[in-house]
Coordinates of N, CA and C in Angstrom, one line a residue:
Chain A
X33 N -3.4 21.9 -0.7 CA -4.4 20.5 -0.4 C -4.6 18.8 -0.4
X34 N -3.6 18.3 -0.1 CA -4.6 17.1 -0.6 C -4.9 16.1 0.0
X35 N -5.8 15.4 -1.6 CA -6.9 15.3 -1.4 C -7.4 13.9 -3.2
X36 N -8.6 13.4 -2.4 CA -8.9 12.3 -4.1 C -9.3 12.9 -4.6
X37 N -9.8 13.4 -6.4 CA -11.0 14.4 -7.1 C -11.4 13.0 -7.9
X38 N -12.6 13.2 -7.8 CA -13.5 12.5 -8.5 C -14.5 12.9 -9.6
X39 N -14.0 12.8 -10.5 CA -15.0 13.1 -11.7 C -15.2 12.5 -13.2
X40 N -17.5 13.6 -13.4 CA -17.6 13.7 -13.0 C -18.1 13.5 -11.8
X41 N -19.3 14.7 -11.0 CA -20.2 14.9 -9.9 C -21.6 13.6 -10.8
X42 N -21.6 14.1 -11.5 CA -22.8 13.2 -12.5 C -22.6 12.6 -13.1
X43 N -23.4 11.6 -14.6 CA -23.1 11.2 -15.5 C -24.2 9.9 -15.9
X44 N -23.9 10.9 -17.2 CA -25.6 9.4 -17.5 C -25.0 8.5 -18.2
X45 N -25.4 7.8 -19.2 CA -25.3 7.1 -19.5 C -26.4 6.0 -20.7
X46 N -26.0 6.5 -21.5 CA -26.8 5.7 -23.4 C -26.7 4.3 -23.3
X47 N -27.7 3.6 -23.5 CA -27.7 2.1 -23.5 C -26.5 1.8 -25.0
X48 N -25.6 0.4 -24.0 CA -24.5 0.4 -25.2 C -23.5 1.4 -25.0
X49 N -23.5 2.1 -24.2 CA -22.2 3.3 -24.3 C -21.1 2.6 -23.5
X50 N -20.1 3.2 -23.4 CA -18.5 2.7 -22.6 C -18.4 4.6 -21.4
X51 N -18.8 4.4 -20.5 CA -18.1 5.3 -19.8 C -17.0 5.6 -18.5
X52 N -16.4 6.8 -18.6 CA -14.8 6.1 -18.0 C -15.8 6.8 -16.4
X53 N -15.1 6.9 -15.7 CA -14.8 7.7 -14.2 C -13.5 8.2 -14.3
X54 N -13.4 9.5 -13.3 CA -12.2 9.5 -13.2 C -11.7 9.8 -12.2
X55 N -10.2 9.6 -11.6 CA -10.0 9.7 -10.0 C -8.1 9.5 -10.3
X56 N -8.8 10.6 -9.2 CA -6.8 11.7 -8.9 C -6.7 11.3 -7.8
X57 N -5.4 11.1 -7.2 CA -5.2 11.3 -5.5 C -3.3 12.1 -5.7
X58 N -3.6 13.3 -4.5 CA -2.0 13.7 -5.1 C -1.7 13.5 -3.4
X59 N -2.0 12.8 -2.6 CA -1.8 12.0 -1.6 C -0.5 11.2 -0.9
X60 N -0.2 10.7 -2.5 CA 1.3 9.8 -2.6 C 1.0 8.1 -2.6
X61 N -0.4 8.1 -2.0 CA -0.6 6.7 -2.0 C -0.9 6.1 -3.1
X62 N -0.1 4.7 -2.6 CA 0.0 3.9 -3.6 C -0.9 2.7 -3.6
X63 N -1.8 2.7 -3.3 CA -3.3 2.1 -3.5 C -4.2 2.2 -3.6
X64 N -5.3 2.0 -4.3 CA -5.8 3.0 -4.6 C -7.4 1.8 -5.1
X65 N -8.8 1.9 -4.8 CA -9.6 0.8 -5.1 C -10.9 1.7 -5.2
X66 N -12.1 1.1 -6.2 CA -12.8 1.3 -6.6 C -14.1 0.6 -5.6
X67 N -15.3 1.3 -5.4 CA -16.1 1.1 -4.9 C -17.7 1.5 -5.4
X68 N -18.7 0.0 -5.4 CA -20.0 0.9 -5.6 C -21.2 0.6 -4.2
X69 N -21.2 1.7 -4.4 CA -22.7 1.6 -2.6 C -24.0 2.2 -3.8
X70 N -24.8 1.3 -3.4 CA -26.2 0.6 -3.9 C -27.7 1.2 -2.1
X71 N -27.9 1.7 -1.8 CA -29.2 1.9 -0.9 C -29.3 0.2 0.2
X72 N -29.1 0.4 0.9 CA -28.8 -0.9 1.7 C -28.2 -1.7 1.5
X73 N -26.6 -1.3 1.4 CA -25.9 -2.6 0.9 C -24.7 -1.9 1.2
X74 N -24.4 -1.4 1.8 CA -23.0 -0.9 1.8 C -21.8 -0.1 0.7
X75 N -20.5 -1.0 0.7 CA -19.7 -0.9 -0.5 C -19.5 -2.1 -1.0
X76 N -19.3 -1.9 -2.4 CA -19.1 -3.1 -2.4 C -17.8 -2.9 -3.0
X77 N -16.9 -3.8 -3.2 CA -15.1 -3.7 -3.8 C -15.3 -4.0 -5.3
X78 N -14.9 -3.3 -6.4 CA -15.2 -3.5 -7.4 C -13.5 -3.6 -8.6
X79 N -12.5 -3.1 -7.8 CA -11.1 -3.3 -8.6 C -10.6 -2.4 -7.4
X80 N -9.6 -2.9 -7.3 CA -8.1 -2.3 -6.3 C -6.6 -3.0 -7.2
X81 N -6.2 -1.6 -6.1 CA -4.7 -2.0 -7.1 C -3.6 -1.6 -6.1
X82 N -2.0 -1.9 -5.7 CA -1.6 -1.4 -4.6 C -0.8 -1.1 -5.5
X83 N -0.1 -0.7 -7.0 CA 1.2 -0.5 -7.2 C 1.3 -0.4 -8.5
X84 N 1.4 0.9 -9.4 CA 1.8 1.4 -9.9 C 1.3 -0.1 -11.7
X85 N 0.7 0.1 -12.5 CA 0.4 -1.2 -13.5 C 0.0 -2.8 -13.3
X86 N -0.7 -2.3 -11.9 CA -1.2 -3.7 -11.1 C -2.7 -3.4 -10.6
X87 N -3.5 -4.4 -10.8 CA -4.8 -4.1 -10.5 C -4.9 -5.8 -9.8
X88 N -6.3 -5.9 -9.1 CA -7.0 -7.2 -8.7 C -8.0 -7.0 -9.0
X89 N -9.2 -7.9 -9.3 CA -10.0 -7.6 -8.9 C -11.4 -7.6 -7.7
X90 N -12.1 -6.6 -7.6 CA -12.5 -7.5 -6.0 C -14.3 -7.9 -6.5
X91 N -14.8 -8.2 -5.9 CA -15.9 -8.6 -5.5 C -17.3 -8.4 -7.0
X92 N -17.9 -8.0 -7.5 CA -18.0 -7.5 -8.2 C -17.2 -6.5 -9.6
X93 N -16.4 -7.1 -9.9 CA -15.7 -6.4 -10.7 C -16.4 -7.4 -12.7
X94 N -17.3 -7.7 -12.7 CA -17.7 -8.0 -14.2 C -18.4 -6.9 -14.1
X95 N -18.1 -6.6 -15.7 CA -18.7 -5.6 -17.1 C -18.2 -4.3 -16.6
X96 N -16.5 -4.1 -15.4 CA -15.8 -3.2 -14.9 C -14.8 -3.8 -15.9
X97 N -13.8 -2.1 -15.8 CA -12.2 -2.9 -16.1 C -12.1 -1.0 -15.5
X98 N -10.2 -1.2 -15.3 CA -9.7 -0.1 -15.1 C -7.7 -0.5 -15.1
X99 N -7.5 0.8 -15.1 CA -6.1 0.8 -15.3 C -4.8 2.1 -14.2
X100 N -4.0 1.4 -14.1 CA -3.4 2.3 -13.5 C -1.9 2.4 -13.4
X101 N -1.8 2.9 -15.3 CA -0.3 4.1 -15.1 C 0.2 5.2 -15.0
X102 N 0.1 5.4 -13.8 CA 0.3 6.4 -13.1 C 0.3 6.1 -12.0
X103 N 1.1 6.6 -11.0 CA 0.5 6.6 -9.0 C -0.9 7.4 -8.8
X104 N -0.9 8.4 -9.1 CA -2.1 9.4 -8.8 C -3.5 9.0 -9.8
X105 N -3.7 8.3 -10.5 CA -4.8 7.8 -11.1 C -5.5 6.8 -11.5
X106 N -6.4 6.3 -11.2 CA -7.2 5.2 -11.3 C -8.4 5.3 -12.5
X107 N -8.6 4.8 -13.3 CA -10.1 5.1 -14.0 C -10.6 4.4 -14.4
X108 N -12.3 3.7 -13.5 CA -13.6 2.6 -13.6 C -13.0 3.1 -15.2
X109 N -13.8 2.4 -16.1 CA -14.5 2.3 -17.1 C -15.9 1.5 -17.0
X110 N -16.8 1.8 -17.1 CA -18.5 1.5 -17.1 C -18.4 1.2 -18.0
X111 N -18.6 -0.5 -18.6 CA -18.7 -1.4 -20.1 C -20.6 -2.1 -20.4
X112 N -20.6 -1.3 -21.5 CA -21.7 -1.9 -21.6 C -22.4 -3.5 -21.4
X113 N -21.4 -4.3 -20.9 CA -21.5 -5.6 -20.3 C -22.0 -5.0 -19.2
X114 N -22.1 -3.7 -18.3 CA -22.7 -3.8 -16.9 C -23.9 -3.4 -17.7
X115 N -24.9 -4.1 -17.2 CA -26.8 -3.6 -17.6 C -27.0 -2.9 -16.3
X116 N -26.8 -3.4 -14.8 CA -27.9 -2.3 -13.8 C -26.4 -1.3 -12.9
X117 N -26.2 -0.2 -13.6 CA -24.8 0.6 -13.7 C -25.2 2.1 -13.2
X118 N -26.1 1.8 -12.2 CA -27.1 2.7 -11.8 C -26.0 3.0 -10.4
X119 N -25.4 3.6 -9.7 CA -24.9 3.3 -8.4 C -24.1 4.8 -8.3
X120 N -23.8 4.4 -6.7 CA -22.7 5.2 -6.4 C -21.9 5.0 -6.6
X121 N -20.9 5.4 -7.3 CA -19.2 5.3 -7.3 C -18.4 6.1 -6.3
X122 N -17.3 5.4 -5.4 CA -16.5 6.1 -4.3 C -15.4 5.9 -4.7
X123 N -14.2 6.1 -4.8 CA -12.7 5.9 -5.0 C -12.1 6.2 -4.2
X124 N -11.3 5.4 -3.6 CA -10.6 5.6 -1.7 C -8.7 5.4 -2.6
X125 N -7.8 5.9 -1.7 CA -6.7 5.6 -1.6 C -6.5 5.3 -0.6
X126 N -4.9 4.8 -0.4 CA -4.5 4.8 1.1 C -2.9 4.4 0.8
X127 N -1.9 4.3 2.3 CA -0.5 4.1 2.1 C -0.5 1.9 1.9
X128 N 0.2 1.4 1.9 CA -0.3 0.2 1.7 C -0.7 -0.5 2.6
X129 N 0.5 -0.1 4.0 CA -0.3 -0.8 5.0 C -0.8 0.0 5.4
X130 N -2.3 -0.9 5.5 CA -3.6 -1.0 5.6 C -4.4 -0.6 6.9
X131 N -2.9 -1.5 7.8 CA -3.5 -1.8 9.4 C -3.3 -0.5 9.8
X132 N -2.3 0.7 9.7 CA -2.8 0.9 10.5 C -3.0 3.4 10.0
X133 N -3.3 3.2 9.1 CA -4.0 3.7 8.4 C -5.4 3.7 7.4
X134 N -6.2 5.2 7.8 CA -7.5 4.6 6.3 C -6.8 4.8 5.6
X135 N -8.6 4.2 5.1 CA -8.7 4.9 2.7 C -9.3 6.0 3.1
X136 N -9.1 7.3 2.9 CA -9.9 7.9 1.9 C -10.6 8.3 1.0
X137 N -11.6 8.0 0.7 CA -12.4 8.4 -0.2 C -12.5 10.4 -0.9
X138 N -12.9 9.8 -2.4 CA -13.6 11.3 -2.9 C -14.7 10.9 -2.5
X139 N -15.9 12.5 -3.4 CA -16.8 12.5 -3.2 C -17.8 11.7 -4.1
X140 N -17.4 11.1 -4.7 CA -17.9 10.0 -5.3 C -18.4 10.7 -7.1
X141 N -19.1 9.7 -7.9 CA -19.6 10.0 -9.0 C -20.9 9.3 -8.9
X142 N -22.6 10.1 -8.9 CA -23.4 9.6 -9.3 C -23.9 8.8 -10.7
X143 N -23.9 7.7 -11.6 CA -23.9 7.5 -12.8 C -25.4 6.9 -12.8
X144 N -26.2 7.5 -13.8 CA -27.5 7.3 -13.8 C -27.4 6.2 -15.3
X145 N -28.7 6.0 -16.1 CA -28.6 5.0 -16.8 C -30.1 6.6 -17.7
X146 N -29.5 7.0 -19.1 CA -30.3 7.7 -20.1 C -31.6 7.1 -20.2
Chain B
X38 N -14.5 -16.5 6.8 CA -14.5 -15.5 5.9 C -15.0 -14.1 7.3
X39 N -14.0 -12.9 6.5 CA -14.4 -12.3 7.7 C -16.2 -11.6 7.2
X40 N -16.5 -10.6 8.1 CA -17.3 -10.1 8.1 C -17.7 -9.4 9.5
X41 N -18.7 -7.8 8.9 CA -19.2 -7.2 9.6 C -21.0 -6.6 9.6
X42 N -22.0 -6.7 10.9 CA -23.1 -7.1 10.5 C -23.2 -5.9 11.5
X43 N -24.1 -4.6 11.1 CA -24.5 -3.5 11.5 C -26.1 -3.6 11.8
X44 N -26.7 -4.0 12.9 CA -27.8 -4.4 13.3 C -29.0 -3.9 12.6
X45 N -28.6 -2.5 13.1 CA -30.0 -1.5 12.6 C -30.2 -0.7 11.9
X46 N -30.4 -0.5 10.6 CA -30.7 0.2 9.4 C -30.8 1.6 9.9
X47 N -31.4 1.9 11.2 CA -31.7 2.9 11.3 C -31.6 3.6 12.7
X48 N -30.7 4.8 13.1 CA -31.3 4.7 14.8 C -31.6 6.2 15.6
X49 N -32.8 6.5 16.3 CA -33.2 7.9 16.7 C -32.3 7.9 17.7
X50 N -32.7 9.3 17.9 CA -31.7 10.2 19.3 C -32.1 11.0 19.3
X51 N -32.6 11.9 20.3 CA -32.4 13.3 21.1 C -31.3 14.0 20.7
X52 N -31.7 15.6 20.4 CA -30.2 15.8 20.5 C -29.8 16.0 22.0
X53 N -28.9 15.5 22.8 CA -28.5 16.2 23.8 C -28.2 14.8 24.5
X54 N -28.7 13.3 23.7 CA -28.8 12.9 24.8 C -27.7 11.6 24.2
X55 N -27.3 10.7 25.1 CA -26.7 9.5 24.1 C -26.9 9.2 23.5
X56 N -26.1 8.3 22.5 CA -25.5 8.0 21.3 C -25.4 6.7 20.9
X57 N -26.0 5.2 20.8 CA -24.8 4.2 20.3 C -25.5 3.6 18.7
X58 N -24.5 3.3 17.9 CA -24.6 2.6 16.8 C -23.8 1.5 17.2
X59 N -24.3 0.0 16.7 CA -24.0 -0.8 16.9 C -23.6 -1.5 15.7
X60 N -22.0 -2.3 15.9 CA -21.7 -2.9 15.1 C -20.7 -5.0 14.7
X61 N -21.1 -5.1 15.0 CA -20.5 -7.1 15.7 C -19.4 -7.4 14.2
X62 N -19.0 -8.2 14.2 CA -17.8 -8.7 14.0 C -17.4 -9.7 14.0
X63 N -17.1 -10.9 12.5 CA -16.7 -12.4 11.9 C -14.8 -12.2 12.1
X64 N -14.3 -12.5 12.7 CA -12.5 -12.6 11.9 C -12.1 -13.4 12.6
X65 N -11.1 -14.1 12.1 CA -9.9 -15.3 12.3 C -9.2 -14.3 13.2
X66 N -8.2 -14.5 14.2 CA -7.6 -13.5 15.0 C -7.9 -11.9 15.3
X67 N -7.0 -11.3 15.6 CA -6.9 -9.7 15.9 C -7.4 -9.6 15.2
X68 N -8.8 -8.3 15.0 CA -9.4 -7.5 13.8 C -8.9 -6.4 14.0
X69 N -8.7 -5.3 12.5 CA -8.5 -4.3 12.4 C -9.8 -3.8 12.6
X70 N -10.5 -2.3 13.3 CA -11.7 -2.3 12.7 C -12.2 -0.5 12.9
X71 N -12.7 -0.1 11.6 CA -12.8 0.5 11.8 C -13.7 1.9 11.4
X72 N -14.2 3.0 11.9 CA -16.0 3.3 11.9 C -15.9 4.6 10.3
X73 N -16.7 5.0 9.7 CA -16.9 5.7 8.9 C -18.3 6.9 8.8
X74 N -17.3 8.5 8.0 CA -19.3 9.1 8.5 C -19.6 9.4 7.0
X75 N -20.9 9.0 5.9 CA -20.9 9.7 5.1 C -22.3 10.3 5.1
X76 N -21.8 11.9 4.8 CA -23.0 12.9 4.3 C -23.2 12.6 3.4
X77 N -25.1 13.7 2.8 CA -25.6 12.6 1.5 C -25.1 13.4 0.6
X78 N -24.0 12.4 0.1 CA -23.9 13.1 -1.9 C -22.4 13.3 -1.4
X79 N -21.5 12.4 -0.8 CA -19.8 12.7 -0.6 C -19.6 11.8 -0.2
X80 N -17.8 11.4 0.1 CA -17.8 10.5 0.3 C -17.9 10.0 1.6
X81 N -16.8 9.0 2.0 CA -16.9 8.1 2.9 C -15.2 9.2 4.4
X82 N -15.7 9.7 5.2 CA -14.7 10.7 6.1 C -14.6 9.5 7.1
X83 N -13.1 9.2 7.6 CA -12.9 8.2 8.5 C -12.7 9.0 10.1
X84 N -13.2 8.0 10.7 CA -13.7 8.3 12.5 C -12.6 8.1 13.6
X85 N -13.1 6.5 13.5 CA -11.2 6.1 14.1 C -11.1 5.0 13.9
X86 N -10.4 4.1 14.4 CA -10.0 3.0 14.4 C -9.1 2.1 15.5
X87 N -9.6 0.6 15.5 CA -9.3 -0.1 16.3 C -7.7 -1.3 15.6
X88 N -6.3 -0.5 16.6 CA -6.3 -1.9 15.6 C -5.4 -2.6 17.0
X89 N -5.0 -1.5 17.9 CA -4.8 -3.2 19.0 C -4.8 -1.6 20.9
X90 N -4.4 -2.3 22.0 CA -4.1 -1.4 23.1 C -5.4 -1.1 23.6
X91 N -5.7 0.3 23.9 CA -7.1 0.1 24.9 C -8.2 -0.1 24.1
X92 N -8.9 -0.5 24.9 CA -10.5 -1.3 24.6 C -11.7 0.2 23.7
X93 N -10.8 1.2 24.5 CA -12.4 2.8 24.5 C -10.9 3.5 23.6
X94 N -11.9 3.4 22.6 CA -11.0 4.6 21.0 C -11.4 5.8 20.6
X95 N -10.5 6.7 21.0 CA -11.5 8.4 20.5 C -11.0 8.9 19.3
X96 N -12.6 9.3 18.7 CA -11.8 10.2 17.5 C -12.1 11.1 17.5
X97 N -12.8 11.1 16.1 CA -13.4 13.1 15.5 C -14.3 13.1 16.1
X98 N -14.5 14.3 16.0 CA -15.9 15.0 16.4 C -16.4 14.2 17.8
X99 N -15.7 14.4 19.0 CA -16.6 13.6 19.9 C -16.7 12.4 19.6
X100 N -16.5 11.5 18.8 CA -16.9 9.7 18.6 C -15.8 9.5 19.3
X101 N -16.5 7.8 19.6 CA -15.9 7.2 20.8 C -16.1 5.4 20.3
X102 N -15.7 4.8 20.6 CA -15.4 3.5 20.2 C -15.0 2.6 20.9
X103 N -16.6 1.3 21.9 CA -15.3 0.2 22.7 C -15.2 -1.1 22.2
X104 N -14.1 -1.4 21.9 CA -14.2 -3.1 21.7 C -14.1 -3.6 22.8
X105 N -15.2 -4.8 22.5 CA -15.0 -6.0 22.9 C -14.8 -6.5 22.4
X106 N -14.3 -7.9 22.9 CA -13.4 -8.5 21.9 C -14.5 -10.0 22.9
X107 N -14.7 -10.1 23.8 CA -15.7 -11.8 23.9 C -16.8 -11.5 23.1
X108 N -17.5 -10.4 23.8 CA -19.2 -9.9 22.3 C -18.4 -10.0 20.7
X109 N -17.4 -10.2 20.9 CA -17.3 -9.7 19.0 C -18.0 -8.0 18.5
X110 N -17.3 -7.2 19.3 CA -18.4 -6.0 18.5 C -17.1 -5.0 19.0
X111 N -17.7 -3.7 18.0 CA -17.3 -2.3 18.3 C -18.2 -1.4 18.1
X112 N -19.1 -0.8 19.1 CA -20.0 0.1 19.1 C -19.6 1.1 19.1
X113 N -20.1 2.4 18.6 CA -19.9 3.8 18.0 C -20.2 4.7 18.8
X114 N -19.9 5.2 19.5 CA -21.0 5.8 20.9 C -20.6 7.7 21.2
X115 N -21.2 8.2 21.5 CA -21.3 10.0 21.9 C -21.7 9.9 22.6
X116 N -21.6 10.7 23.9 CA -22.1 11.5 25.0 C -23.2 12.3 25.0
X117 N -23.0 13.2 23.7 CA -24.3 14.1 23.6 C -24.1 14.0 21.7
X118 N -25.0 14.0 21.5 CA -25.3 14.2 20.3 C -26.1 15.5 19.6
X119 N -25.1 15.2 18.1 CA -25.5 17.0 17.9 C -26.6 16.7 16.9
X120 N -27.1 17.5 16.0 CA -28.5 17.4 15.4 C -27.5 17.2 13.1
X121 N -26.8 18.0 13.8 CA -25.5 18.0 12.5 C -24.8 16.2 12.2
X122 N -24.7 15.4 13.5 CA -24.5 14.3 13.9 C -25.5 13.3 12.9
X123 N -26.1 13.8 12.7 CA -27.0 12.9 11.1 C -26.5 12.6 10.0
X124 N -26.6 11.1 9.6 CA -25.1 10.7 8.6 C -25.8 9.4 8.4
X125 N -24.7 9.1 7.7 CA -25.1 7.4 7.0 C -23.5 7.0 7.7
X126 N -23.6 6.0 9.2 CA -22.1 5.4 9.5 C -22.1 3.8 9.1
X127 N -20.7 4.1 9.2 CA -20.1 2.3 8.2 C -19.5 1.8 9.2
X128 N -19.0 0.8 9.6 CA -18.8 -0.6 10.7 C -17.7 -1.3 9.4
X129 N -16.5 -0.8 9.8 CA -15.7 -1.5 8.5 C -14.1 -2.5 9.0
X130 N -13.8 -3.7 8.1 CA -13.4 -4.3 8.8 C -12.2 -4.6 8.1
X131 N -11.1 -5.2 8.6 CA -9.9 -5.7 7.2 C -9.7 -6.9 7.4
X132 N -9.4 -7.5 5.9 CA -9.6 -8.4 6.0 C -7.8 -9.2 6.3
X133 N -7.4 -9.8 6.9 CA -5.3 -9.6 6.8 C -5.3 -10.4 5.3
X134 N -5.7 -11.5 5.2 CA -5.5 -12.0 3.7 C -5.0 -11.1 2.5
X135 N -6.2 -10.3 2.4 CA -6.1 -9.2 1.2 C -5.5 -7.8 1.1
X136 N -5.9 -7.0 2.5 CA -6.1 -5.8 2.4 C -7.1 -5.5 2.2
X137 N -8.3 -6.0 1.9 CA -9.1 -5.1 1.4 C -9.9 -4.4 2.9
X138 N -10.6 -4.0 2.7 CA -11.6 -3.2 4.1 C -13.3 -3.8 3.7
X139 N -13.7 -4.1 4.6 CA -15.2 -5.4 4.3 C -15.6 -4.3 4.9
X140 N -17.0 -3.7 4.3 CA -18.0 -3.0 5.3 C -19.2 -3.8 5.5
X141 N -20.2 -3.0 6.6 CA -21.2 -2.8 7.3 C -22.2 -2.4 6.2
X142 N -23.7 -2.5 6.1 CA -24.4 -1.9 5.4 C -25.0 -1.3 5.4
X143 N -24.3 -0.4 6.8 CA -24.7 1.3 7.2 C -25.9 1.3 8.0
X144 N -25.4 2.2 8.9 CA -26.4 2.6 9.7 C -26.9 4.1 10.0
X145 N -28.2 4.4 9.2 CA -28.4 5.9 8.9 C -28.5 6.4 10.6
X146 N -28.0 7.2 11.0 CA -28.1 8.1 12.5 C -29.2 9.4 11.9
X147 N -31.0 9.7 12.6 CA -31.1 10.5 12.6 C -31.2 11.6 13.6
X148 N -30.9 12.5 14.6 CA -30.3 13.4 15.4 C -32.3 13.9 15.6
X149 N -32.4 14.5 16.4 CA -33.7 15.5 16.4 C -33.4 16.2 17.6
X150 N -34.4 17.5 17.1 CA -33.8 18.4 17.8 C -34.6 18.6 18.7

C-alpha cells in the first residue's frame, strides 16, 4: 500500500534540544516537501527537494535543516535556533511534473515544547 | 507574486443543502489550481485540480469546482452536503517559476444535521 509515513505522531522538545522528524515514502516520487501548519495561517513551506542529494529553502527555513540521502527519505531537523517550533509538521511528495500530479501528504507530526 | 485567497474562515451549512467554499487566485499566466481537504490531526487529501480544459472540474466525494477566469476564482461546490464533509479545506495554486504549491489559509466547513 503506497504512501507517506511520518513519525513520530507526537514529539516534545526541551529547550536547547534538536529534534528530527522522519518522513518516508514508497511512491517512487522524486520531489519531497516539508510544511509547517499553524492555526489560521495555512501551510508554509520549510524546505523542498526535487532530487536526491539536493534541496532548497522554502519560505521559512530558518531554524530548520534537512537531508536527502535517499529517494525515499527526507528527514527534518528542528534545531534549537527555531524559537517557536510548536506546530503541526506535514511532509509531502510528488512527481516532478507537479502540473499534472497532486502532492501526497503524510499524517503529520505535532511538535510541542516541554 | 502568485497567491490564493480564501475569504471565509468558516462556512456553515445544513446537511442536504448545497455548499460553496470560495477561492480566488492571483497568478501570471494560466493557473494550475488545486483543492485539498484536511480532517483533524491528519494530512491533506487531494480533492481535485484544474490544469486546462473544461471549467467545471469533478473530484472526489462528490465535490466539484468551477474555474472562472474573468473573476479569477476557483470555488469548491457540492450539491448536497453531508455531516461527514465537515473539515478544513485548502485551495492552492502552483507557482510556475518554482514549482511550489502556494496554499490559502483554509476554510473550515461545518455541516449541521
